[in-house]
Amino acid sequence: MSGSDLASYAQALLRALARDEAMGRRAPRLTEAGQATWQRFRGRLGSAELLQLLAEDGAVVHPLPFDPARVRAPFELAQLDDDVVDEFLRALPTLALTQPAAEYVDDQAKRLGVTPRLARSELHQVKSHQKVLELPGTGGLLAHHLVATQDGLSLHQHCTIACDGWRELTLAGVIALEREAPRTDFIVAASAADLTDPAHPLRQTAFDFVVGRRPDKGGQLDVADQLALWFHGAKIVLV
């Protein structure tokens, strides 16, 4: 674990919270003028504790991304320096908190070290009765595109997102928050190596589509024919 990893995680949470406030989905705390409520009761608490308190509150409904243990992070928010939050608060008036969702999600992906370079237009139309598995490597970017661009789809009803590591789990949680999908049982911690096990629960589940990153763009599962054997009957789409 490096300090930059913790800072990246904290910045992703701060941005997600501030966007939620700006979009009217939660009461203003970060975006409240001068953080007035916080200033009234903070006492000797530092600004890092402000994020800890907001994350604890957010984790009640959205344990992903707000609970570091749930995203399997190698750090705790208690280790965060005040400087990270102070810097965010100084920059807050200049941030485009209500930018289009696709831009916001891609920005969060970059912040977390998940490359958003994907040919999303190659994804197929998904019908309302069909199920999609997103392979490890993209942290929910493909599921977000599907539910954002196709009518009648939702994350928790139509998508299962397999995530490898804290960065992808955090991004998938950020996406769930953005789509107002509090039930995060559709986000599963699983690596490419895990999926080689025939007994893995995802290998025992029927999917209509399996989507993921192409090998030339960093995908770890690069044999479509093998994936078709693992997920019999599913359409394999690597983009």
XYZ file of C-alpha atoms in Angstrom:
239
model
C 0.000 0.000 0.000
C 1.224 3.495 -0.801
C 0.020 6.850 0.404
C -0.981 7.643 -3.162
C -3.333 4.627 -3.179
C -5.122 5.889 -0.082
C -5.229 9.414 -1.512
C -6.735 8.128 -4.772
C -9.392 6.208 -2.859
C -10.196 9.199 -0.667
C -10.415 11.534 -3.652
C -12.786 9.117 -5.410
C -15.044 9.057 -2.343
C -14.937 12.837 -1.945
C -15.840 13.338 -5.585
C -18.674 10.800 -5.343
C -20.087 12.418 -2.209
C -19.855 15.935 -3.615
C -21.533 14.852 -6.853
C -24.321 13.142 -4.923
C -24.877 16.375 -3.008
C -24.787 18.517 -6.144
C -27.313 16.206 -7.826
C -29.671 16.510 -4.844
C -29.325 12.905 -3.772
C -28.020 13.641 -0.274
C -27.915 16.577 2.119
C -25.074 19.042 1.475
C -22.101 18.648 3.768
C -19.037 18.969 1.553
C -20.817 21.409 -0.756
C -22.480 23.380 2.048
C -21.115 26.934 2.100
C -17.988 26.845 4.213
C -18.950 23.365 5.432
C -20.997 25.264 8.035
C -22.512 22.225 9.782
C -19.110 20.574 10.099
C -17.505 23.757 11.409
C -20.138 24.030 14.155
C -19.379 20.691 15.786
C -15.925 19.613 14.579
C -14.107 20.750 17.715
C -10.589 19.366 17.479
C -11.401 16.945 14.667
C -9.367 17.273 11.489
C -10.786 17.384 7.979
C -9.871 13.724 7.404
C -12.413 12.872 10.104
C -15.051 14.673 8.056
C -14.525 12.166 5.256
C -14.492 9.264 7.725
C -17.858 10.329 9.139
C -19.401 10.873 5.696
C -18.064 7.508 4.512
C -19.450 5.719 7.580
C -22.831 7.279 6.894
C -22.671 6.405 3.192
C -21.645 2.812 3.929
C -24.967 2.122 5.668
C -26.678 1.965 2.255
C -23.644 1.702 -0.036
C -20.922 -0.404 1.651
C -19.331 -0.334 -1.781
C -17.538 2.044 -2.260
C -17.563 3.609 1.214
C -16.252 0.764 3.397
C -12.522 0.115 2.788
C -12.883 -3.395 4.224
C -15.649 -4.232 1.750
C -13.572 -3.047 -1.209
C -10.662 -5.103 0.190
C -8.447 -2.050 0.412
C -4.963 -2.445 1.956
C -5.519 0.704 4.040
C -8.011 2.418 6.341
C -9.435 5.928 6.156
C -8.062 6.502 9.662
C -4.612 6.624 8.032
C -5.574 9.566 5.806
C -3.855 12.940 6.189
C -5.955 16.086 6.522
C -4.068 17.594 3.572
C -5.867 15.340 1.061
C -9.312 16.521 2.156
C -8.191 20.134 2.545
C -6.874 20.158 -1.017
C -10.182 18.769 -2.307
C -12.200 21.364 -0.404
C -10.060 24.181 -1.806
C -10.624 22.910 -5.347
C -14.316 22.170 -4.823
C -15.681 25.478 -6.245
C -13.946 24.761 -9.558
C -15.163 21.182 -10.016
C -17.808 20.237 -12.592
C -19.890 18.153 -10.214
C -22.896 17.847 -12.539
C -20.971 16.747 -15.647
C -22.612 14.027 -17.796
C -22.584 10.623 -16.128
C -20.377 8.987 -18.767
C -17.692 11.665 -18.318
C -17.910 11.443 -14.537
C -17.556 7.650 -14.500
C -14.563 7.783 -16.837
C -12.941 10.451 -14.647
C -13.429 8.248 -11.596
C -11.947 5.278 -13.459
C -8.812 7.297 -14.280
C -8.589 8.482 -10.674
C -8.635 4.854 -9.520
C -6.211 3.575 -12.145
C -8.735 1.669 -14.261
C -8.330 2.619 -17.909
C -11.624 3.643 -19.522
C -10.372 3.086 -23.085
C -13.048 0.694 -24.356
C -15.037 0.315 -27.593
C -18.362 0.449 -25.781
C -20.286 0.956 -29.008
C -19.525 -2.693 -29.852
C -21.694 -3.944 -26.989
C -24.925 -5.661 -27.988
C -28.515 -4.761 -27.245
C -29.631 -6.495 -24.048
C -33.271 -7.515 -23.648
C -35.168 -7.066 -20.414
C -35.078 -10.787 -19.582
C -31.354 -11.243 -20.245
C -28.396 -11.295 -17.856
C -24.896 -9.881 -18.349
C -21.602 -10.821 -16.690
C -18.849 -8.216 -16.810
C -15.441 -9.882 -16.538
C -12.692 -8.635 -14.188
C -10.689 -5.725 -15.539
C -13.245 -2.995 -16.174
C -14.850 -2.378 -12.784
C -18.380 -1.836 -14.025
C -17.604 0.524 -16.918
C -19.354 -1.731 -19.417
C -22.369 -2.371 -17.194
C -22.725 1.369 -16.652
C -22.719 1.987 -20.390
C -25.375 -0.660 -20.940
C -27.789 0.599 -18.288
C -27.170 4.254 -19.176
C -27.827 3.817 -22.896
C -30.443 1.066 -23.073
C -33.954 1.544 -21.737
C -35.342 -0.862 -19.160
C -32.017 -2.121 -17.791
C -30.739 -1.819 -14.227
C -27.516 -2.853 -12.562
C -29.010 -5.085 -9.884
C -31.487 -6.878 -12.151
C -29.476 -7.374 -15.323
C -25.760 -7.170 -14.485
C -23.163 -9.027 -12.470
C -19.836 -7.219 -12.198
C -16.744 -9.303 -11.389
C -13.988 -7.133 -9.919
C -10.321 -7.884 -9.329
C -8.909 -5.797 -6.492
C -9.851 -2.699 -4.511
C -9.626 -0.304 -7.455
C -12.242 -2.158 -9.489
C -14.450 -2.806 -6.464
C -14.349 0.893 -5.588
C -15.171 1.914 -9.149
C -18.067 -0.540 -9.314
C -19.347 0.882 -6.032
C -19.046 4.426 -7.375
C -21.065 3.343 -10.406
C -23.695 1.709 -8.187
C -23.962 4.971 -6.243
C -24.290 6.956 -9.460
C -27.065 4.666 -10.701
C -28.784 4.726 -7.274
C -28.437 0.954 -6.911
C -27.968 0.329 -3.168
C -28.071 -3.453 -3.373
C -24.499 -4.341 -4.275
C -24.765 -8.119 -4.331
C -24.351 -7.813 -8.112
C -20.706 -6.765 -7.495
C -18.520 -9.842 -6.929
C -14.855 -9.964 -5.950
C -13.306 -12.339 -8.505
C -10.063 -12.382 -10.444
C -9.412 -13.875 -13.861
C -7.645 -16.749 -12.091
C -10.734 -17.374 -9.950
C -12.828 -17.898 -13.064
C -10.609 -20.743 -14.233
C -12.162 -22.811 -11.428
C -15.191 -24.750 -12.764
C -16.691 -24.738 -9.253
C -16.651 -20.951 -8.932
C -20.201 -19.599 -8.368
C -20.014 -17.385 -11.447
C -19.195 -20.447 -13.559
C -22.357 -22.068 -12.198
C -24.584 -19.126 -13.197
C -26.349 -18.764 -16.544
C -25.628 -15.553 -18.457
C -26.834 -14.384 -21.844
C -23.810 -12.120 -22.401
C -20.259 -12.131 -21.062
C -18.519 -8.807 -21.693
C -14.994 -7.646 -20.986
C -11.828 -5.964 -22.170
C -10.069 -7.208 -25.298
C -6.585 -8.701 -24.785
C -4.944 -5.971 -26.862
C -6.417 -3.447 -24.425
C -5.231 -5.285 -21.337
C -7.903 -7.951 -20.926
C -6.730 -10.938 -18.896
C -9.164 -13.452 -20.388
C -8.263 -13.441 -24.039
C -9.639 -16.647 -25.518
C -13.243 -16.129 -26.573
C -13.628 -19.801 -27.456
C -12.527 -20.773 -23.938
C -14.943 -18.288 -22.404
C -17.724 -19.745 -24.537
C -16.979 -23.170 -23.032
C -16.937 -21.783 -19.508
C -20.181 -19.839 -20.003
C -22.123 -22.177 -22.253
C -24.773 -20.456 -24.308
C -23.589 -16.925 -23.554
C -22.583 -14.452 -26.254
C -18.954 -13.424 -25.602
C -18.255 -9.750 -26.390
C -14.739 -8.386 -25.783
C -14.332 -4.676 -26.592
